[in-house]
mmCIF file of C-alpha atoms in Angstrom:
data_model
loop_
_atom_site.group_PDB
_atom_site.id
_atom_site.type_symbol
_atom_site.label_atom_id
_atom_site.label_comp_id
_atom_site.label_asym_id
_atom_site.label_seq_id
_atom_site.Cartn_x
_atom_site.Cartn_y
_atom_site.Cartn_z
ATOM 1 C CA MET A 7 44.156 -8.916 19.536
ATOM 2 C CA THR A 8 40.672 -8.782 21.021
ATOM 3 C CA SER A 9 39.200 -11.783 22.818
ATOM 4 C CA GLU A 10 35.677 -12.900 22.015
ATOM 5 C CA LYS A 11 33.074 -11.697 24.487
ATOM 6 C CA THR A 12 31.046 -14.208 26.482
ATOM 7 C CA LYS A 13 27.448 -14.354 25.293
ATOM 8 C CA VAL A 14 24.849 -13.771 27.992
ATOM 9 C CA HIS A 15 21.194 -12.948 28.328
ATOM 10 C CA PHE A 16 20.192 -10.226 30.789
ATOM 11 C CA THR A 17 16.944 -10.851 32.661
ATOM 12 C CA ASP A 18 14.026 -8.621 31.736
ATOM 13 C CA ASN A 19 13.936 -5.862 34.331
ATOM 14 C CA TYR A 20 10.336 -6.622 35.289
ATOM 15 C CA LEU A 21 11.421 -9.905 36.863
ATOM 16 C CA ILE A 22 13.973 -8.043 38.965
ATOM 17 C CA ASN A 23 11.783 -5.124 40.038
ATOM 18 C CA PRO A 24 8.132 -6.077 39.498
ATOM 19 C CA THR A 25 5.276 -3.867 40.610
ATOM 20 C CA ASN A 26 3.201 -6.985 41.381
ATOM 21 C CA PRO A 27 4.018 -10.660 41.945
ATOM 22 C CA VAL A 28 5.534 -12.241 38.832
ATOM 23 C CA THR A 29 2.878 -14.455 37.248
ATOM 24 C CA ILE A 30 3.679 -18.040 36.318
ATOM 25 C CA ASN A 31 1.608 -20.623 34.469
ATOM 26 C CA LEU A 32 2.868 -24.046 35.545
ATOM 27 C CA ILE A 33 1.556 -26.619 33.073
ATOM 28 C CA GLY A 34 1.535 -30.180 34.359
ATOM 29 C CA ALA A 35 1.344 -31.423 37.966
ATOM 30 C CA GLY A 36 2.875 -34.881 37.663
ATOM 31 C CA GLY A 37 6.302 -36.252 38.495
ATOM 32 C CA THR A 38 8.161 -33.099 37.488
ATOM 33 C CA GLY A 39 5.474 -30.433 37.853
ATOM 34 C CA SER A 40 4.579 -31.378 41.425
ATOM 35 C CA LYS A 41 8.218 -30.946 42.437
ATOM 36 C CA VAL A 42 8.698 -27.752 40.454
ATOM 37 C CA LEU A 43 5.764 -26.331 42.422
ATOM 38 C CA THR A 44 7.608 -27.104 45.668
ATOM 39 C CA ALA A 45 10.651 -25.256 44.304
ATOM 40 C CA LEU A 46 8.461 -22.285 43.353
ATOM 41 C CA MET A 47 7.105 -22.196 46.909
ATOM 42 C CA GLU A 48 10.656 -21.957 48.253
ATOM 43 C CA MET A 49 11.548 -19.368 45.608
ATOM 44 C CA ASN A 50 8.504 -17.249 46.412
ATOM 45 C CA HIS A 51 9.303 -17.167 50.137
ATOM 46 C CA SER A 52 12.971 -16.347 49.476
ATOM 47 C CA LEU A 53 12.171 -13.548 47.021
ATOM 48 C CA ILE A 54 9.737 -11.915 49.441
ATOM 49 C CA GLN A 55 12.335 -12.050 52.200
ATOM 50 C CA LEU A 56 14.698 -10.220 49.841
ATOM 51 C CA GLY A 57 12.177 -7.403 49.295
ATOM 52 C CA HIS A 58 10.775 -8.726 46.006
ATOM 53 C CA ALA A 59 7.041 -8.870 45.214
ATOM 54 C CA GLY A 60 7.217 -12.669 44.928
ATOM 55 C CA LEU A 61 5.340 -15.024 42.617
ATOM 56 C CA PHE A 62 1.773 -15.834 41.681
ATOM 57 C CA VAL A 63 1.370 -19.342 40.285
ATOM 58 C CA ARG A 64 -1.502 -20.899 38.362
ATOM 59 C CA LEU A 65 -1.223 -24.691 38.044
ATOM 60 C CA TRP A 66 -2.850 -26.463 35.082
ATOM 61 C CA ASP A 67 -3.667 -30.181 35.088
ATOM 62 C CA ASP A 68 -6.854 -32.158 34.423
ATOM 63 C CA ASP A 69 -5.609 -35.465 35.862
ATOM 64 C CA LEU A 70 -6.846 -37.128 39.037
ATOM 65 C CA ILE A 71 -4.492 -38.631 41.622
ATOM 66 C CA THR A 72 -4.229 -42.421 41.396
ATOM 67 C CA GLU A 73 -2.355 -45.027 43.421
ATOM 68 C CA ALA A 74 0.356 -45.098 40.724
ATOM 69 C CA ASN A 75 1.160 -41.448 41.488
ATOM 70 C CA LEU A 76 2.004 -42.086 45.147
ATOM 71 C CA GLY A 77 5.672 -42.192 46.069
ATOM 72 C CA ARG A 78 7.136 -40.816 42.821
ATOM 73 C CA GLN A 79 4.984 -37.687 42.844
ATOM 74 C CA ARG A 80 4.130 -35.186 45.606
ATOM 75 C CA PHE A 81 0.885 -36.857 46.686
ATOM 76 C CA ALA A 82 -0.368 -38.681 49.763
ATOM 77 C CA GLU A 83 -2.718 -41.675 49.907
ATOM 78 C CA SER A 84 -5.426 -39.484 51.450
ATOM 79 C CA GLU A 85 -5.424 -37.335 48.287
ATOM 80 C CA THR A 86 -6.267 -40.199 45.925
ATOM 81 C CA GLY A 87 -9.162 -39.236 43.666
ATOM 82 C CA LEU A 88 -8.596 -35.484 43.923
ATOM 83 C CA TYR A 89 -7.428 -33.326 41.048
ATOM 84 C CA LYS A 90 -3.636 -33.077 41.106
ATOM 85 C CA SER A 91 -3.691 -29.314 40.628
ATOM 86 C CA VAL A 92 -6.212 -28.751 43.435
ATOM 87 C CA ALA A 93 -4.379 -30.950 45.955
ATOM 88 C CA LEU A 94 -1.042 -29.274 45.300
ATOM 89 C CA ILE A 95 -2.312 -25.687 45.257
ATOM 90 C CA ASN A 96 -4.379 -26.168 48.420
ATOM 91 C CA ARG A 97 -1.281 -27.487 50.154
ATOM 92 C CA ALA A 98 0.864 -24.607 48.880
ATOM 93 C CA ASN A 99 -1.655 -21.973 49.941
ATOM 94 C CA ARG A 100 -2.013 -23.455 53.439
ATOM 95 C CA TRP A 101 1.751 -23.482 53.863
ATOM 96 C CA MET A 102 2.420 -19.965 52.560
ATOM 97 C CA GLY A 103 -0.838 -18.101 53.071
ATOM 98 C CA THR A 104 -0.916 -17.298 49.357
ATOM 99 C CA ASN A 105 -3.790 -17.267 46.872
ATOM 100 C CA TRP A 106 -2.313 -19.342 44.061
ATOM 101 C CA LYS A 107 -4.844 -20.932 41.699
ATOM 102 C CA ALA A 108 -5.558 -24.416 40.373
ATOM 103 C CA GLU A 109 -7.036 -25.144 36.938
ATOM 104 C CA THR A 110 -8.663 -28.561 36.540
ATOM 105 C CA GLN A 111 -8.340 -28.497 32.771
ATOM 106 C CA LYS A 112 -5.674 -28.706 30.126
ATOM 107 C CA PHE A 113 -3.833 -25.544 29.123
ATOM 108 C CA LYS A 114 -5.701 -24.624 25.959
ATOM 109 C CA LEU A 115 -7.820 -22.044 24.172
ATOM 110 C CA SER A 116 -11.283 -21.305 25.451
ATOM 111 C CA GLU A 117 -14.338 -22.533 23.575
ATOM 112 C CA SER A 118 -14.758 -19.136 21.907
ATOM 113 C CA GLU A 119 -11.127 -19.221 20.696
ATOM 114 C CA LYS A 120 -10.424 -16.127 22.790
ATOM 115 C CA PHE A 121 -7.698 -15.975 25.401
ATOM 116 C CA SER A 122 -8.924 -15.514 28.944
ATOM 117 C CA GLU A 123 -6.966 -13.455 31.442
ATOM 118 C CA ASN A 124 -5.811 -16.498 33.376
ATOM 119 C CA ILE A 125 -3.952 -17.912 30.360
ATOM 120 C CA THR A 126 -1.536 -14.967 30.156
ATOM 121 C CA ALA A 127 1.518 -14.840 32.412
ATOM 122 C CA ASN A 128 5.083 -13.553 32.601
ATOM 123 C CA ILE A 129 6.584 -17.060 32.690
ATOM 124 C CA TYR A 130 5.333 -20.387 31.325
ATOM 125 C CA ILE A 131 6.761 -23.599 32.771
ATOM 126 C CA SER A 132 5.814 -26.772 30.918
ATOM 127 C CA CYS A 133 6.160 -30.182 32.581
ATOM 128 C CA VAL A 134 4.184 -32.296 30.126
ATOM 129 C CA ASP A 135 4.672 -35.879 28.981
ATOM 130 C CA SER A 136 3.918 -35.744 25.270
ATOM 131 C CA VAL A 137 5.545 -34.072 22.303
ATOM 132 C CA LYS A 138 2.079 -33.143 21.035
ATOM 133 C CA SER A 139 1.413 -31.127 24.188
ATOM 134 C CA ARG A 140 4.711 -29.266 23.757
ATOM 135 C CA PHE A 141 3.773 -28.153 20.256
ATOM 136 C CA GLU A 142 0.268 -27.176 21.378
ATOM 137 C CA ILE A 143 1.723 -24.991 24.151
ATOM 138 C CA ALA A 144 4.237 -23.455 21.725
ATOM 139 C CA ASP A 145 1.412 -22.619 19.320
ATOM 140 C CA ILE A 146 -0.593 -20.890 22.067
ATOM 141 C CA LEU A 147 2.428 -18.808 23.120
ATOM 142 C CA LYS A 148 3.093 -17.739 19.531
ATOM 143 C CA ARG A 149 -0.531 -16.700 19.122
ATOM 144 C CA LEU A 150 -0.425 -14.789 22.410
ATOM 145 C CA ASN A 151 2.750 -12.958 21.396
ATOM 146 C CA THR A 152 1.060 -10.562 18.978
ATOM 147 C CA GLY A 153 2.348 -7.269 20.333
ATOM 148 C CA ARG A 154 -0.991 -6.519 21.964
ATOM 149 C CA TYR A 155 -0.972 -5.298 25.544
ATOM 150 C CA TYR A 156 -1.715 -7.795 28.281
ATOM 151 C CA ALA A 157 -1.719 -7.174 32.013
ATOM 152 C CA ASN A 158 0.729 -10.085 32.246
ATOM 153 C CA ARG A 159 3.457 -9.438 29.683
ATOM 154 C CA LEU A 160 4.802 -12.651 28.192
ATOM 155 C CA LEU A 161 8.549 -12.944 28.850
ATOM 156 C CA TYR A 162 9.933 -16.477 29.245
ATOM 157 C CA SER A 163 9.143 -20.154 28.888
ATOM 158 C CA LEU A 164 10.900 -23.027 30.637
ATOM 159 C CA ASP A 165 10.401 -26.553 29.306
ATOM 160 C CA PHE A 166 11.117 -29.742 31.284
ATOM 161 C CA GLY A 167 11.284 -33.067 29.479
ATOM 162 C CA ASN A 168 12.633 -36.508 30.235
ATOM 163 C CA SER A 169 12.764 -40.181 29.345
ATOM 164 C CA LYS A 170 13.578 -42.979 31.803
ATOM 165 C CA ARG A 171 17.013 -41.754 32.963
ATOM 166 C CA THR A 172 17.733 -38.693 30.831
ATOM 167 C CA GLY A 173 16.163 -35.291 30.424
ATOM 168 C CA GLN A 174 16.616 -31.670 29.532
ATOM 169 C CA VAL A 175 15.472 -28.214 30.561
ATOM 170 C CA ILE A 176 15.331 -25.400 27.991
ATOM 171 C CA LEU A 177 14.853 -21.703 28.801
ATOM 172 C CA ALA A 178 13.427 -19.541 26.010
ATOM 173 C CA THR A 179 12.261 -15.993 25.530
ATOM 174 C CA ILE A 180 8.793 -15.314 24.191
ATOM 175 C CA GLY A 181 9.770 -12.929 21.431
ATOM 176 C CA THR A 182 12.755 -10.731 22.226
ATOM 177 C CA ILE A 183 13.871 -9.177 25.512
ATOM 178 C CA ARG A 184 15.494 -5.771 25.304
ATOM 179 C CA GLN A 185 19.109 -5.972 26.450
ATOM 180 C CA PRO A 186 21.283 -3.283 28.061
ATOM 181 C CA ASN A 187 24.528 -2.071 26.528
ATOM 182 C CA SER A 188 27.505 -4.010 27.841
ATOM 183 C CA GLU A 189 31.231 -3.604 27.338
ATOM 184 C CA LYS A 190 31.981 -6.900 29.067
ATOM 185 C CA TYR A 191 29.460 -9.239 27.405
ATOM 186 C CA GLU A 192 27.836 -9.877 24.059
ATOM 187 C CA THR A 193 24.134 -9.719 24.868
ATOM 188 C CA VAL A 194 21.534 -11.997 23.272
ATOM 189 C CA ASP A 195 17.919 -10.821 23.183
ATOM 190 C CA HIS A 196 16.264 -14.008 21.888
ATOM 191 C CA LEU A 197 16.527 -17.557 23.197
ATOM 192 C CA PRO A 198 14.827 -20.169 20.946
ATOM 193 C CA SER A 199 12.187 -22.539 22.298
ATOM 194 C CA ILE A 200 12.643 -26.291 22.379
ATOM 195 C CA THR A 201 10.082 -26.776 19.591
ATOM 196 C CA ASP A 202 11.782 -24.229 17.335
ATOM 197 C CA GLU A 203 15.286 -25.585 17.856
ATOM 198 C CA PHE A 204 14.742 -29.291 18.494
ATOM 199 C CA GLY A 205 11.320 -29.819 16.906
ATOM 200 C CA ASP A 206 12.434 -32.520 14.467
ATOM 201 C CA LEU A 207 14.280 -34.430 17.194
ATOM 202 C CA LEU A 208 11.236 -34.241 19.457
ATOM 203 C CA LYS A 209 9.018 -35.756 16.765
ATOM 204 C CA GLN A 210 11.527 -38.540 16.105
ATOM 205 C CA SER A 211 11.895 -39.388 19.792
ATOM 206 C CA GLU A 212 8.185 -39.438 20.605
ATOM 207 C CA GLU A 213 7.143 -42.772 22.065
ATOM 208 C CA SER A 214 3.936 -44.310 20.830
ATOM 209 C CA ASP A 215 2.977 -45.745 24.259
ATOM 210 C CA ASP A 216 1.541 -42.968 26.398
ATOM 211 C CA THR A 217 -0.822 -45.226 28.351
ATOM 212 C CA PRO A 218 -1.114 -44.167 32.010
ATOM 213 C CA SER A 219 0.652 -46.429 34.521
ATOM 214 C CA CYS A 220 -1.570 -48.555 36.753
ATOM 215 C CA SER A 221 0.968 -48.981 39.561
ATOM 216 C CA LEU A 222 4.109 -47.396 40.951
ATOM 217 C CA ALA A 223 6.156 -50.384 39.785
ATOM 218 C CA GLU A 224 4.898 -49.899 36.229
ATOM 219 C CA ALA A 225 5.561 -46.145 36.419
ATOM 220 C CA LEU A 226 9.157 -46.799 37.523
ATOM 221 C CA GLU A 227 9.705 -48.903 34.409
ATOM 222 C CA LYS A 228 9.018 -45.764 32.374
ATOM 223 C CA GLN A 229 10.775 -43.145 34.521
ATOM 224 C CA ASP A 230 13.480 -43.583 37.146
ATOM 225 C CA LEU A 231 12.547 -42.595 40.703
ATOM 226 C CA PHE A 232 14.737 -39.469 40.869
ATOM 227 C CA ILE A 233 14.922 -38.196 37.275
ATOM 228 C CA ASN A 234 11.959 -35.844 37.786
ATOM 229 C CA SER A 235 13.131 -34.384 41.084
ATOM 230 C CA THR A 236 16.687 -33.889 39.795
ATOM 231 C CA LEU A 237 15.442 -32.037 36.724
ATOM 232 C CA ALA A 238 13.045 -29.989 38.878
ATOM 233 C CA GLN A 239 15.814 -28.817 41.204
ATOM 234 C CA MET A 240 18.326 -28.005 38.466
ATOM 235 C CA GLY A 241 15.767 -26.323 36.213
ATOM 236 C CA SER A 242 14.380 -24.259 39.076
ATOM 237 C CA SER A 243 17.931 -23.187 39.897
ATOM 238 C CA LEU A 244 18.224 -21.851 36.344
ATOM 239 C CA LEU A 245 15.070 -19.782 36.904
ATOM 240 C CA TRP A 246 16.251 -18.643 40.345
ATOM 241 C CA ASN A 247 19.493 -17.341 38.804
ATOM 242 C CA LEU A 248 17.471 -15.132 36.456
ATOM 243 C CA PHE A 249 15.918 -13.455 39.488
ATOM 244 C CA ARG A 250 18.983 -13.431 41.723
ATOM 245 C CA ASN A 251 21.849 -12.704 39.323
ATOM 246 C CA GLY A 252 20.038 -10.764 36.607
ATOM 247 C CA LEU A 253 21.755 -12.631 33.774
ATOM 248 C CA THR A 254 22.594 -16.112 32.561
ATOM 249 C CA LYS A 255 25.321 -17.650 30.409
ATOM 250 C CA ASN A 256 23.330 -20.871 30.042
ATOM 251 C CA ARG A 257 19.886 -21.434 28.590
ATOM 252 C CA GLY A 258 19.443 -24.954 29.837
ATOM 253 C CA PHE A 259 21.113 -28.318 30.190
ATOM 254 C CA PHE A 260 21.017 -31.990 29.253
ATOM 255 C CA LEU A 261 21.064 -34.507 32.084
ATOM 256 C CA ASN A 262 21.983 -38.196 32.104
ATOM 257 C CA LEU A 263 21.210 -39.636 35.509
ATOM 258 C CA LYS A 264 22.530 -43.064 34.556
ATOM 259 C CA ASN A 265 26.130 -41.809 34.467
ATOM 260 C CA PHE A 266 25.490 -38.647 36.539
ATOM 261 C CA HIS A 267 26.540 -36.370 33.674
ATOM 262 C CA SER A 268 25.112 -32.889 33.140
ATOM 263 C CA GLN A 269 25.899 -30.796 30.080
ATOM 264 C CA PRO A 270 25.002 -27.072 30.118
ATOM 265 C CA ILE A 271 23.583 -25.462 26.985
ATOM 266 C CA LYS A 272 25.460 -22.212 26.456
ATOM 267 C CA ILE A 273 23.872 -19.124 24.963
ATOM 268 C CA THR A 274 24.941 -18.735 21.342
#
């Protein structure tokens, strides 16, 4: 009698042994995105210390910092009125001596409907509030994944989403990732995106009120103080494991911060 093999996904080899820093487009610099950027700073430093080429991050957000963003997000009072992406990237570059980039616009196609070089990356991390934005990002990634050669080969996407006290992080491949032969595991070369697998649920759960909060108190009525940072840490750990361990048995998780329950999403 043969036992069923555990299903895993092996990390694309370029993430393990890159010739240049692994490129990341981080989309959204709010409650979750600002804290994911901090995690990427720590990850970049750690990878370099381990002999890796590190990361190059481009942060996309067209929002300005308001008083409502202070406290729950990674911003200081002195930064009020600045672009979120600029404030965060300037801080990251001063701390690390890197040359990461800020985009003060939404992640979208250019006016000529052609993709510019800065929109392609190895990894896409989305930390956006609306379901509409998720589907727009998914559409761009599908249009980018045409088999044409890009300097930054599209490999993975990582989506963060949450309500007041619950959330989820979903890792997906952009297309398929070639897997090695394995006697121990059953390898899986394609991980579905959140819009492909949970698209109908996303549309049903979309809230009609997306009005920006005018104060921290109002913002906390919509999202608990630590839901974003908890998701950021756990989701970044999932990404870190791709680099450090070279494989994963999980492609994400569901989190309920109200009862402190986390449920991993196994690879199937």
